[in-house]
PDB file of C-alpha atoms and ligand atoms in Angstrom:
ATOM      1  CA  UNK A  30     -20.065  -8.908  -6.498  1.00  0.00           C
ATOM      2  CA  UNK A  31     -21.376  -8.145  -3.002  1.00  0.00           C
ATOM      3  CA  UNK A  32     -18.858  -6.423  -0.934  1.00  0.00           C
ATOM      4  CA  UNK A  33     -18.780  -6.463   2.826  1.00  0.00           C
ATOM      5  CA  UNK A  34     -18.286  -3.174   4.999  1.00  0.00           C
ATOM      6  CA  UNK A  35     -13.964  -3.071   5.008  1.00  0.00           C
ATOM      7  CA  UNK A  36     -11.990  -2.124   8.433  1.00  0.00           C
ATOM      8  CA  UNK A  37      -9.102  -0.252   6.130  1.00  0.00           C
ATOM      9  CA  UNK A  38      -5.896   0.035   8.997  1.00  0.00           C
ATOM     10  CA  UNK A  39      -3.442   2.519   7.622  1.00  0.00           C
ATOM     11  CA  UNK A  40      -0.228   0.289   8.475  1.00  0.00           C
ATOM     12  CA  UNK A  41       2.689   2.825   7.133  1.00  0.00           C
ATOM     13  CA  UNK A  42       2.079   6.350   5.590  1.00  0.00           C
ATOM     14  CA  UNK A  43       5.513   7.135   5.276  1.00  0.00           C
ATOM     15  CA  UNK A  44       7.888   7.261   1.686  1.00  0.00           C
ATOM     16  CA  UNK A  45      10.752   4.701   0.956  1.00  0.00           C
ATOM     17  CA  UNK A  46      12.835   6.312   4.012  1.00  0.00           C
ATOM     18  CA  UNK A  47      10.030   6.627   6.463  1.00  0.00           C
ATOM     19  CA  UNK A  48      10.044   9.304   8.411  1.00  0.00           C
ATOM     20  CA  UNK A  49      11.980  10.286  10.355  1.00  0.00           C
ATOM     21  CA  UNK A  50      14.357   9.190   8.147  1.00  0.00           C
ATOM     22  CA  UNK A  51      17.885   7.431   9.859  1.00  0.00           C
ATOM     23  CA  UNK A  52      20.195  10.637  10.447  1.00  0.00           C
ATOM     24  CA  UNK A  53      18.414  13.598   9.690  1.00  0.00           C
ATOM     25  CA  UNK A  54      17.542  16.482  11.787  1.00  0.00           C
ATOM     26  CA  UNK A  55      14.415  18.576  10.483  1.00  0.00           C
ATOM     27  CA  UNK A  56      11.718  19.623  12.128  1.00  0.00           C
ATOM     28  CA  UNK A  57      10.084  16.837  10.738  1.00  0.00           C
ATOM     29  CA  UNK A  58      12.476  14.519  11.388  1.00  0.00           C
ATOM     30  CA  UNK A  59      12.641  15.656  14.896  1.00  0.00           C
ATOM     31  CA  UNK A  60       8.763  16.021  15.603  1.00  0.00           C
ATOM     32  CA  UNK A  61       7.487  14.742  18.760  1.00  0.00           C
ATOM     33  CA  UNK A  62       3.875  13.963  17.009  1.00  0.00           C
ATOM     34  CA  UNK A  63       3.062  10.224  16.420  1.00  0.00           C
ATOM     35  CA  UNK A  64       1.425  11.379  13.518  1.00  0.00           C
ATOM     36  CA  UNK A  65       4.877  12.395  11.869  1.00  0.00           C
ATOM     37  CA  UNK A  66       6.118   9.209  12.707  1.00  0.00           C
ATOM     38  CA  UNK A  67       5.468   6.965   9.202  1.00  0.00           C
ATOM     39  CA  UNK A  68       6.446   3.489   8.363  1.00  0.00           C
ATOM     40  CA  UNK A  69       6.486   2.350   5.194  1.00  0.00           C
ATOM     41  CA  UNK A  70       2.934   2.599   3.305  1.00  0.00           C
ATOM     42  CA  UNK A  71       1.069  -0.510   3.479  1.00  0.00           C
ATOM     43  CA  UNK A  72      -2.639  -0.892   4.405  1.00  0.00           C
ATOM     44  CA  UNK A  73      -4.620  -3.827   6.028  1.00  0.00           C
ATOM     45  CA  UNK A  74      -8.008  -4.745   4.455  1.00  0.00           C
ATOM     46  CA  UNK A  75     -10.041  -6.734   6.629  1.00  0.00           C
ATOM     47  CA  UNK A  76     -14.071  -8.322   6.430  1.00  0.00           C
ATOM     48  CA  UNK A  77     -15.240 -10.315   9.183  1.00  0.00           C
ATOM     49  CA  UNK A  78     -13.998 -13.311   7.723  1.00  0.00           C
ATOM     50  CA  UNK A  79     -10.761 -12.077   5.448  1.00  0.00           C
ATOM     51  CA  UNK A  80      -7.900 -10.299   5.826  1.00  0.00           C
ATOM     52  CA  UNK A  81      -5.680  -9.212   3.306  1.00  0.00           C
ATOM     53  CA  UNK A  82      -2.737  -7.127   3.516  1.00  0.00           C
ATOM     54  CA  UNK A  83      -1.319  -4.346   0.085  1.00  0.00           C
ATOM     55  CA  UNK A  84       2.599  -5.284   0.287  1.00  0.00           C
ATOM     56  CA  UNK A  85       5.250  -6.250   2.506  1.00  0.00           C
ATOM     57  CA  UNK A  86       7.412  -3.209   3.681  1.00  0.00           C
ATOM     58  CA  UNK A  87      10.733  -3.370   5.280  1.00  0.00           C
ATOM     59  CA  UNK A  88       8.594  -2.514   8.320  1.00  0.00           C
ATOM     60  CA  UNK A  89       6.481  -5.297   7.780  1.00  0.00           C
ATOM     61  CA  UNK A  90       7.375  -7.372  11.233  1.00  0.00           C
ATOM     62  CA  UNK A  91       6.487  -4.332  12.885  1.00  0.00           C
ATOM     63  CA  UNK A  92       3.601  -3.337  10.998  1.00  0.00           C
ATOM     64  CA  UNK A  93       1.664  -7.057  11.984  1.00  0.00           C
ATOM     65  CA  UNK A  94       2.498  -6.836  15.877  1.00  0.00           C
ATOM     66  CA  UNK A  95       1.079  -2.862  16.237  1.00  0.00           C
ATOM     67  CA  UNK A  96      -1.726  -3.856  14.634  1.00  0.00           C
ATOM     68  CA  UNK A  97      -1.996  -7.400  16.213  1.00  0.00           C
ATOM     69  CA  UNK A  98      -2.672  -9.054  13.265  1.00  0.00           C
ATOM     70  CA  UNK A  99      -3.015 -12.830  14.248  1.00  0.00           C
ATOM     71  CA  UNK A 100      -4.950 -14.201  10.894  1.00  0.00           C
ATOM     72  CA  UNK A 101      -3.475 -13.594   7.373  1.00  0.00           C
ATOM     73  CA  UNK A 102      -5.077 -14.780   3.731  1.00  0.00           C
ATOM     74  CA  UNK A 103      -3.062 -13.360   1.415  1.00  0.00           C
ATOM     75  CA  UNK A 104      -0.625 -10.127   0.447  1.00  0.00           C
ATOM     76  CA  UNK A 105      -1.547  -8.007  -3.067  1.00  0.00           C
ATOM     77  CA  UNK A 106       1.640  -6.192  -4.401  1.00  0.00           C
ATOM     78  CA  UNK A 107       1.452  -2.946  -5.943  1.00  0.00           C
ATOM     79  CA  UNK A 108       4.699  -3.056  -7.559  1.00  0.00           C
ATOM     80  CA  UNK A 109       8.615  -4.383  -7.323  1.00  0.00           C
ATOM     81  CA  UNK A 110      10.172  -1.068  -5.301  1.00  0.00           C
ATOM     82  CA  UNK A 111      12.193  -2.434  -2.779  1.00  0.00           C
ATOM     83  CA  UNK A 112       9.777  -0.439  -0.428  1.00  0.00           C
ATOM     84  CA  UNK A 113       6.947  -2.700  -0.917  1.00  0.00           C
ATOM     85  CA  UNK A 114       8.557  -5.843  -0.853  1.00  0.00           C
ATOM     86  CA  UNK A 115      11.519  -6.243   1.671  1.00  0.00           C
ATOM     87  CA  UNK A 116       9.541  -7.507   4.628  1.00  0.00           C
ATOM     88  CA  UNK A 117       7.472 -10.830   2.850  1.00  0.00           C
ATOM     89  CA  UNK A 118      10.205 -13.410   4.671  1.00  0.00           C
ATOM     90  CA  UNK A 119       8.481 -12.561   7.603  1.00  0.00           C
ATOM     91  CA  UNK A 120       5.129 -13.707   6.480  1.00  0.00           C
ATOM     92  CA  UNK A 121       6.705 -17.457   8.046  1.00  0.00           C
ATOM     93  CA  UNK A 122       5.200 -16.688  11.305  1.00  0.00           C
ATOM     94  CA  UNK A 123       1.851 -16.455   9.537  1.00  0.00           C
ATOM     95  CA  UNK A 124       2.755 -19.824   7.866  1.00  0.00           C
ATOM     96  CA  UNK A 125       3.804 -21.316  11.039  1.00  0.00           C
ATOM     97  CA  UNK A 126       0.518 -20.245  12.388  1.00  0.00           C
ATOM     98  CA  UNK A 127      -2.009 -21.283   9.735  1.00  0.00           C
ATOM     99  CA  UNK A 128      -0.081 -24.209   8.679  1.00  0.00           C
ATOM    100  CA  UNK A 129      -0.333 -23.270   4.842  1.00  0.00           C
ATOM    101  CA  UNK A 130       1.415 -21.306   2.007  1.00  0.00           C
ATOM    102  CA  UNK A 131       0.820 -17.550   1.954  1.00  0.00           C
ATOM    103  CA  UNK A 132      -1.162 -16.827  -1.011  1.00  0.00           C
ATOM    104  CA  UNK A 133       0.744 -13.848  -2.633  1.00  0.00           C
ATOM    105  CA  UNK A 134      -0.898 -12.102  -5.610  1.00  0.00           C
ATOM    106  CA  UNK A 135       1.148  -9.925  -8.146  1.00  0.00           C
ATOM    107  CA  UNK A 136       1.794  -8.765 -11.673  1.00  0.00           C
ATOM    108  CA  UNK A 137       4.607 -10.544 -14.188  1.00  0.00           C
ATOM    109  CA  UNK A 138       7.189  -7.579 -12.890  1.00  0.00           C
ATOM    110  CA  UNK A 139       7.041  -7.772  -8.982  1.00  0.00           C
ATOM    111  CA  UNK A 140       6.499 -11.679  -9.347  1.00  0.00           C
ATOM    112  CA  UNK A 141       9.977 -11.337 -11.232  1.00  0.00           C
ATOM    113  CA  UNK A 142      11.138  -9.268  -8.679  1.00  0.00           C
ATOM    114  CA  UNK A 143      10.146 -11.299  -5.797  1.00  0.00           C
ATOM    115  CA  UNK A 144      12.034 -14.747  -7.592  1.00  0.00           C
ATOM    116  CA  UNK A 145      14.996 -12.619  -7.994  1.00  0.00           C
ATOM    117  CA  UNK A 146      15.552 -10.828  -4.808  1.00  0.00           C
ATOM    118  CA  UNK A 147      14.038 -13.653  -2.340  1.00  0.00           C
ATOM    119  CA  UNK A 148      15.737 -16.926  -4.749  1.00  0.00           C
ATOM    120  CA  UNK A 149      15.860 -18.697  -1.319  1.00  0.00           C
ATOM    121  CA  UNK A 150      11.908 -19.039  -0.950  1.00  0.00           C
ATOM    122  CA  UNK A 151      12.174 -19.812  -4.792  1.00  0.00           C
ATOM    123  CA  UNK A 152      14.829 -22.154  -4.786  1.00  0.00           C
ATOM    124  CA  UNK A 153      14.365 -26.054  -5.731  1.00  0.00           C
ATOM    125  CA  UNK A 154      16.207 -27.014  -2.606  1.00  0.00           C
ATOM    126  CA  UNK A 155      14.609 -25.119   0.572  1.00  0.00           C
ATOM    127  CA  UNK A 156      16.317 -24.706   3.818  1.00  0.00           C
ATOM    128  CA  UNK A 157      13.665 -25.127   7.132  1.00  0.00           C
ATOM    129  CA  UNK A 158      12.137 -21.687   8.591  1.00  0.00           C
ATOM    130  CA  UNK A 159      11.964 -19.942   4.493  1.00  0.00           C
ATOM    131  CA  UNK A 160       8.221 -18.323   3.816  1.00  0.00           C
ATOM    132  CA  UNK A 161       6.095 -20.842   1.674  1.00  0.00           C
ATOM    133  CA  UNK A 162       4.435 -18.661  -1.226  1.00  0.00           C
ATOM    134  CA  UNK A 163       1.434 -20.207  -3.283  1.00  0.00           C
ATOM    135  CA  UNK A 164       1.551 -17.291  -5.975  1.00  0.00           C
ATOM    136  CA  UNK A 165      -0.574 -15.982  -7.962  1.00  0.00           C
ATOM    137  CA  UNK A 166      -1.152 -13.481 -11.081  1.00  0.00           C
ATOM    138  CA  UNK A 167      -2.775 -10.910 -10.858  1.00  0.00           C
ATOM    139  CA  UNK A 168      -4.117  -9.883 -14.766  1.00  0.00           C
ATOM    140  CA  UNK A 169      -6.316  -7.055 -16.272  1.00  0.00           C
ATOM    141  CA  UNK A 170      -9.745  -8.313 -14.318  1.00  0.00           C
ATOM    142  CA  UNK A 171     -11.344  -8.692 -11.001  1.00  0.00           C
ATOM    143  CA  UNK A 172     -10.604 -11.404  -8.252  1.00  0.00           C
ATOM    144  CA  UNK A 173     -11.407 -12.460  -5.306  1.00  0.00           C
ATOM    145  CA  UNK A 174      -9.974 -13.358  -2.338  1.00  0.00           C
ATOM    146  CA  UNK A 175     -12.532 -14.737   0.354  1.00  0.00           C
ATOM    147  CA  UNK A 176     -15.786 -12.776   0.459  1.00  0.00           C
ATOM    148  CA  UNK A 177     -13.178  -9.122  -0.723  1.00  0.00           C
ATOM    149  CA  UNK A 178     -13.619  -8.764  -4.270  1.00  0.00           C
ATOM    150  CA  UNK A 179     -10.403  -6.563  -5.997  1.00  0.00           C
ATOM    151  CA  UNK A 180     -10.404  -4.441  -9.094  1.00  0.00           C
ATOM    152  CA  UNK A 181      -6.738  -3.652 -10.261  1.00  0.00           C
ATOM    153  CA  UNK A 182      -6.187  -0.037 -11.935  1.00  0.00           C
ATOM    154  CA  UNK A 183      -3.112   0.937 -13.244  1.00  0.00           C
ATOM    155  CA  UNK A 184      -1.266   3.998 -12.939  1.00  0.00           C
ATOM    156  CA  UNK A 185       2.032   4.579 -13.848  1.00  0.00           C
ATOM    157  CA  UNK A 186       4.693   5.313 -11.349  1.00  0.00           C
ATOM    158  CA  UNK A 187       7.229   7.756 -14.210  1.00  0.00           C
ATOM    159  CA  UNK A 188       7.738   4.625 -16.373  1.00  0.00           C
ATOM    160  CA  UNK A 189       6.917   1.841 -14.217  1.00  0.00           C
ATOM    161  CA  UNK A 190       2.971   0.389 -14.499  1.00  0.00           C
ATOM    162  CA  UNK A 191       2.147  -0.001 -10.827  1.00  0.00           C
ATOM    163  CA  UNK A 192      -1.409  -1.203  -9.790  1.00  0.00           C
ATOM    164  CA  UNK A 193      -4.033   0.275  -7.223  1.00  0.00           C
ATOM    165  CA  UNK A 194      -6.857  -1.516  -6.166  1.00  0.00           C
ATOM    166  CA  UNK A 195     -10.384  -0.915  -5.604  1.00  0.00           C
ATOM    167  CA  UNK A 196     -12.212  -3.145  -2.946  1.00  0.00           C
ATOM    168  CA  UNK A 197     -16.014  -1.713  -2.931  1.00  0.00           C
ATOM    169  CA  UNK A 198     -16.120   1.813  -2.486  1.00  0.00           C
ATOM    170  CA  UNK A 199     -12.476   2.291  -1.068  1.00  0.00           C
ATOM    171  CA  UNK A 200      -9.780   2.829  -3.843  1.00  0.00           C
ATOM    172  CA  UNK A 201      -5.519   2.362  -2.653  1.00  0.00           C
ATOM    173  CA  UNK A 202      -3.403   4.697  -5.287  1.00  0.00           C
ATOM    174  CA  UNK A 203       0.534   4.792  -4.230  1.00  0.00           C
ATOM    175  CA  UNK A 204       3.051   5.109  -5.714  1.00  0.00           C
ATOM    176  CA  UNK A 205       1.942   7.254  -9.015  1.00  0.00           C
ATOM    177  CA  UNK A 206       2.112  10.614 -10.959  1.00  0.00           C
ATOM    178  CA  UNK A 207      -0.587   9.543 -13.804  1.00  0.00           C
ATOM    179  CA  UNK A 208      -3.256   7.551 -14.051  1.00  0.00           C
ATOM    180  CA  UNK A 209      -4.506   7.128 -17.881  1.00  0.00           C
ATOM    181  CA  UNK A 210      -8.061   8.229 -18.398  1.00  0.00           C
ATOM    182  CA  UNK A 211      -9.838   4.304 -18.795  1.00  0.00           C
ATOM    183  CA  UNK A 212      -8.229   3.580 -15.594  1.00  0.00           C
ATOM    184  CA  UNK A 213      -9.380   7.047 -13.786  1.00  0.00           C
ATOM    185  CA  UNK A 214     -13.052   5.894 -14.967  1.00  0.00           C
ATOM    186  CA  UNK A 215     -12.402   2.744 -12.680  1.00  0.00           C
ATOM    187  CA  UNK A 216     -11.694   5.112  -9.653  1.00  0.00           C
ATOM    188  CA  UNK A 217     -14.800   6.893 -10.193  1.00  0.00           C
ATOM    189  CA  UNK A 218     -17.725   6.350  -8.203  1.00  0.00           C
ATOM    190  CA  UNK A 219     -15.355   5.809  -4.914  1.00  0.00           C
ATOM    191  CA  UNK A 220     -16.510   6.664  -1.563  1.00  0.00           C
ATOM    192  CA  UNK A 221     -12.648   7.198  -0.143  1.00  0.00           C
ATOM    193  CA  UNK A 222      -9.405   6.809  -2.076  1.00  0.00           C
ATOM    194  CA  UNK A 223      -6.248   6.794  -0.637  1.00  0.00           C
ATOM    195  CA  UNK A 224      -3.659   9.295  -3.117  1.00  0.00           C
ATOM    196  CA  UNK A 225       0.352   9.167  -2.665  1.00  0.00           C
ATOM    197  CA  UNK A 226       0.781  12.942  -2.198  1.00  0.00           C
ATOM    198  CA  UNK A 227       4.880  12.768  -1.723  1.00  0.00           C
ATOM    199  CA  UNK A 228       5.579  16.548  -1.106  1.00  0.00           C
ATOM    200  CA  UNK A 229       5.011  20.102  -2.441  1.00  0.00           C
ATOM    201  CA  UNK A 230       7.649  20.310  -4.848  1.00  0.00           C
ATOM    202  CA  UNK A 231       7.537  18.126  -8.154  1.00  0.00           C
ATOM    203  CA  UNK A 232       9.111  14.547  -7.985  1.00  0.00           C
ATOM    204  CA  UNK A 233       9.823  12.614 -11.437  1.00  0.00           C
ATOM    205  CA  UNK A 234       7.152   9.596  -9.942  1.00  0.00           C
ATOM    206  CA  UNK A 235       5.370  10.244  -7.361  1.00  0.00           C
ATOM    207  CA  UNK A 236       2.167  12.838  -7.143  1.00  0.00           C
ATOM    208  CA  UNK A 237       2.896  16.363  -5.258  1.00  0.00           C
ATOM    209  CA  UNK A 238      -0.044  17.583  -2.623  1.00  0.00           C
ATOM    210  CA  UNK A 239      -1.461  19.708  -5.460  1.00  0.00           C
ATOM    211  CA  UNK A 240      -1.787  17.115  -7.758  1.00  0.00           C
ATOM    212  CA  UNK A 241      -3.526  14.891  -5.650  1.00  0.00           C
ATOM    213  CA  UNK A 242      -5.760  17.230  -4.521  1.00  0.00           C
ATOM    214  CA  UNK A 243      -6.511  18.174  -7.850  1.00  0.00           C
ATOM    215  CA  UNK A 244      -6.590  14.567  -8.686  1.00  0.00           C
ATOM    216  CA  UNK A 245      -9.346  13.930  -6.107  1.00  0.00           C
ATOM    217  CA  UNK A 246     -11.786  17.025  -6.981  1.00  0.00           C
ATOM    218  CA  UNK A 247     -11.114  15.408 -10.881  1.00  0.00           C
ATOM    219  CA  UNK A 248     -12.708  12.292  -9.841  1.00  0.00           C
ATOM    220  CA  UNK A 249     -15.475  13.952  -7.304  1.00  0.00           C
ATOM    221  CA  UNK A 250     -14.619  11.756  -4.754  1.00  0.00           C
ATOM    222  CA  UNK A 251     -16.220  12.896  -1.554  1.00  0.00           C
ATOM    223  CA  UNK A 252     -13.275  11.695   0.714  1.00  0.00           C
ATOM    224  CA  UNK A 253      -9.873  11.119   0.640  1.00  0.00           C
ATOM    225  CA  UNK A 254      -6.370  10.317   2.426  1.00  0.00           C
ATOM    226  CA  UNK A 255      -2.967  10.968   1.327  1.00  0.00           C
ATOM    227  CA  UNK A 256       0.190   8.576   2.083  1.00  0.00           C
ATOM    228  CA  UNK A 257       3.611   7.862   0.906  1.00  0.00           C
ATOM    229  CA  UNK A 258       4.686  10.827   2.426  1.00  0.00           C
ATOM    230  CA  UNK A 259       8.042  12.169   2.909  1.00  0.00           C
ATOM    231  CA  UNK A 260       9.611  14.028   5.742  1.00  0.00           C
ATOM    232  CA  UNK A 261      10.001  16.995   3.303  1.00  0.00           C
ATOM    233  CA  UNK A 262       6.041  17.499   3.090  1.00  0.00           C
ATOM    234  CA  UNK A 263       6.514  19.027   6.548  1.00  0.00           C
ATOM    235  CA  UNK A 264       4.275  18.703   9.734  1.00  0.00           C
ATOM    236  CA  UNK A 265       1.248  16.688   9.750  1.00  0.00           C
ATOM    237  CA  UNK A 266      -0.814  18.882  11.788  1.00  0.00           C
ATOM    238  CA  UNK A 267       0.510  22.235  10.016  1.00  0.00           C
ATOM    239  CA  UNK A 268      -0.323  20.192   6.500  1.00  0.00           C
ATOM    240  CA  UNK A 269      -3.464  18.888   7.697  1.00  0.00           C
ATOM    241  CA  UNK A 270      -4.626  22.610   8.743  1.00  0.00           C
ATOM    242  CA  UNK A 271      -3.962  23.648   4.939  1.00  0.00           C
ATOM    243  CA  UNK A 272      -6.215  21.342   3.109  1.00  0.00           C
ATOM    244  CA  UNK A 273      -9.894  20.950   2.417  1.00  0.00           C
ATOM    245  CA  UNK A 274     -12.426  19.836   4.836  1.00  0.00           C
ATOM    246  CA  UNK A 275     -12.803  16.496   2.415  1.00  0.00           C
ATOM    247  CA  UNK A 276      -8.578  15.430   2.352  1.00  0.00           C
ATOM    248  CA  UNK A 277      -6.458  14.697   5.224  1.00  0.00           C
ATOM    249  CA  UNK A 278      -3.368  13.238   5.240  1.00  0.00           C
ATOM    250  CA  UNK A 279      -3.486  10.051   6.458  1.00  0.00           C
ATOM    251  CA  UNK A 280      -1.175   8.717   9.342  1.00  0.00           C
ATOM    252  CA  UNK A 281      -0.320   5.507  11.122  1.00  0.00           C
ATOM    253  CA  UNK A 282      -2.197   3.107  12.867  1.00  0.00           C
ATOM    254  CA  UNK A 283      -5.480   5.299  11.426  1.00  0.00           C
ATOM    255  CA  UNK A 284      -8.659   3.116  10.814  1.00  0.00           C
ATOM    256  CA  UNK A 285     -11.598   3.922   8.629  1.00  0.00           C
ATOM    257  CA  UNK A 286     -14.685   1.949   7.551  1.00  0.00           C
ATOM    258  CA  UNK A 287     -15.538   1.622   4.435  1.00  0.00           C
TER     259      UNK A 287
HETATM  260 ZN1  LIG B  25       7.033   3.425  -2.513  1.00  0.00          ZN
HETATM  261 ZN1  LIG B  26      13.892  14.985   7.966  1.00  0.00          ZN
HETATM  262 ZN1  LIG B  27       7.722   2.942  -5.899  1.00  0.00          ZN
END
C-alpha cells in the first residue's frame, strides 16, 4: 500500500524512570540540557489526514499538550510494561473531543493487561468521565489505520514478545535485546529506525549502545535514532559526540520526516 510522507514527533525518549529520575543526583540527573530531559518513550505518527500515537506513557497528559495534539485516531501498543500503558485514561479528553471511542490496537498480552489494570473502562457498569476504547487485535499481518499502513515485527524484550512497527520507510524498535532473523528481514530496506539503546553496560532486556549500533550497520540502514534511554547512558551531547555520523540519539519534542 501507498504510504504518505510521516511527520514522526519523538514524544518521550526517556526509560521507565525518565530522566531525571525522582531523587537522584547525577550529572545526568542534574543536567541543565533539554535534551537530557526524557519522558517516557512514545512517538506520534502523523499524515495529513491521520494521526496515530505508539502507547500511552505515564507522561501521556503531558506528552499531547507539548505537542498540541488536538486530533487523535487511534493508539498502537508495543507491549503491557507499565511504562507504555499508564497514561490511556487520559485519552477521555480526546473522546470528549471527537465524540467517539478511541480505537486502541494491541496484541492478546497488553489487551489482557489493559482489562486487568484499567477494569473500570472494562467494566459492565461504567461510571461518567471513564475513556471509551473500541479495541482491536493486532495479529501477525499488516493494517491500516486511515491512509498509515502498519507492519508489526516482533522482537523479544528477554522473554516477553513485544512488537515494533514499520509505517513506510520508518521502523519504531523499543523495548528489545533480539530480534529473530524473519523479523530483522522485515526491518530491512528502512530509511530510519528508531533502536532502544538503554545504556553502555548490559541489561537482561533492553539493547546496550553497542548493540544497537551494531544492530543498525547489520541491517544497513542509512539512518537511525536511539530512545528508551536511561539517565545512566550519560550526557546527550557527550553521547551524541561519540557515535557515527548516521546514529544520534534521539531526544524530546525532535521531529523528522519520513
Ligand atoms: Zn519501556
Ligand atoms: Zn540520575
Ligand atoms: Zn518494557
Amino acid at each position: 500500500m501507498f504510504t504518505p510522507p510521516l511527520k514522526i514527533t519523538f514524544l518521550g525518549t526517556g526509560t521507565s524512570s525518565g530522566v531525571p529520575m525522582i531523587a537522584c543526583d547525577c550529572g545526568t540527573c542534574c543536567s541543565t540540557d533539554e535534551k537530557d530531559k526524557r519522558l517516557r518513550s512514545s512517538i506520534l505518527v502523523e499524515s495529513d489526514t491521520t494521526s496515530i500515537v505508539v502507547d500511552t506513557t505515564p507522561d501521556f497528559r503531558t506528552q499531547m499538550l507539548r505537542a498540541k495534539v488536538k486530533k487523535l485516531d487511534a493508539v498502537i501498543y508495543t507491549h503491557p510494561h507499565k511504562d507504555h500503558l499508564a497514561g490511556l485514561d487520559d485519552v477521555k479528553a480526546f473522546n470528549y473531543f471527537q465524540q467517539q471511542p478511541m480505537k486502541v490496537y494491541a496484541n492478546d498480552i497488553t489487551q489482557e493487561a489493559l482489562k486487568r489494570e484499567f477494569g473500570y473502562v472494562f467494566s459492565e457498569k461504567k461510571y461518567p468521565g471513564i475513556p471509551d476504547i473500541q479495541l482491536h487485535k493486532i495479529e501477525d499481518t499488516p493494517f491500516v489505520i486511515g491512509d498509515i499502513s502498519i507492519v508489526p515485527i516482533q522482537v523479544w524484550h528477554l522473554h516477553m514478545p513485544v512488537l515494533a512497527f514499520r509505517f513506510g520507510a520508518f521502523t519504531y524498535v523499543t523495548d528489545a535485546n533480539r530480534i529473530e532473523q524473519k523479523e530483522k528481514d522485515k526491518i530491512k530496506g528502512s530509511d530510519v529506525v528508531v533502536v532502544n539503546a538503554l545504556r553502555k553496560e548490559k541489561h537482561l532486556s533492553h539493547f546496550t549502545l553497542d548493540e544497537a549500533i551494531n544492530l543498525v550497520d547489520e541491517l544497513s540502514i542509512p539512518k537511525a535514532y536511539f530512545t528508551h534511554i536511561s539517565h545512566q547512558l550519560g550526557l546527550h551531547k557527550t553521547i551524541n559526540e561519540e557515535l557515527p555520523g548516521h546514529i544520534q540519539l534521539a531526544y524530546d519534542t525532535l521531529v523528522i520526516i519520513s
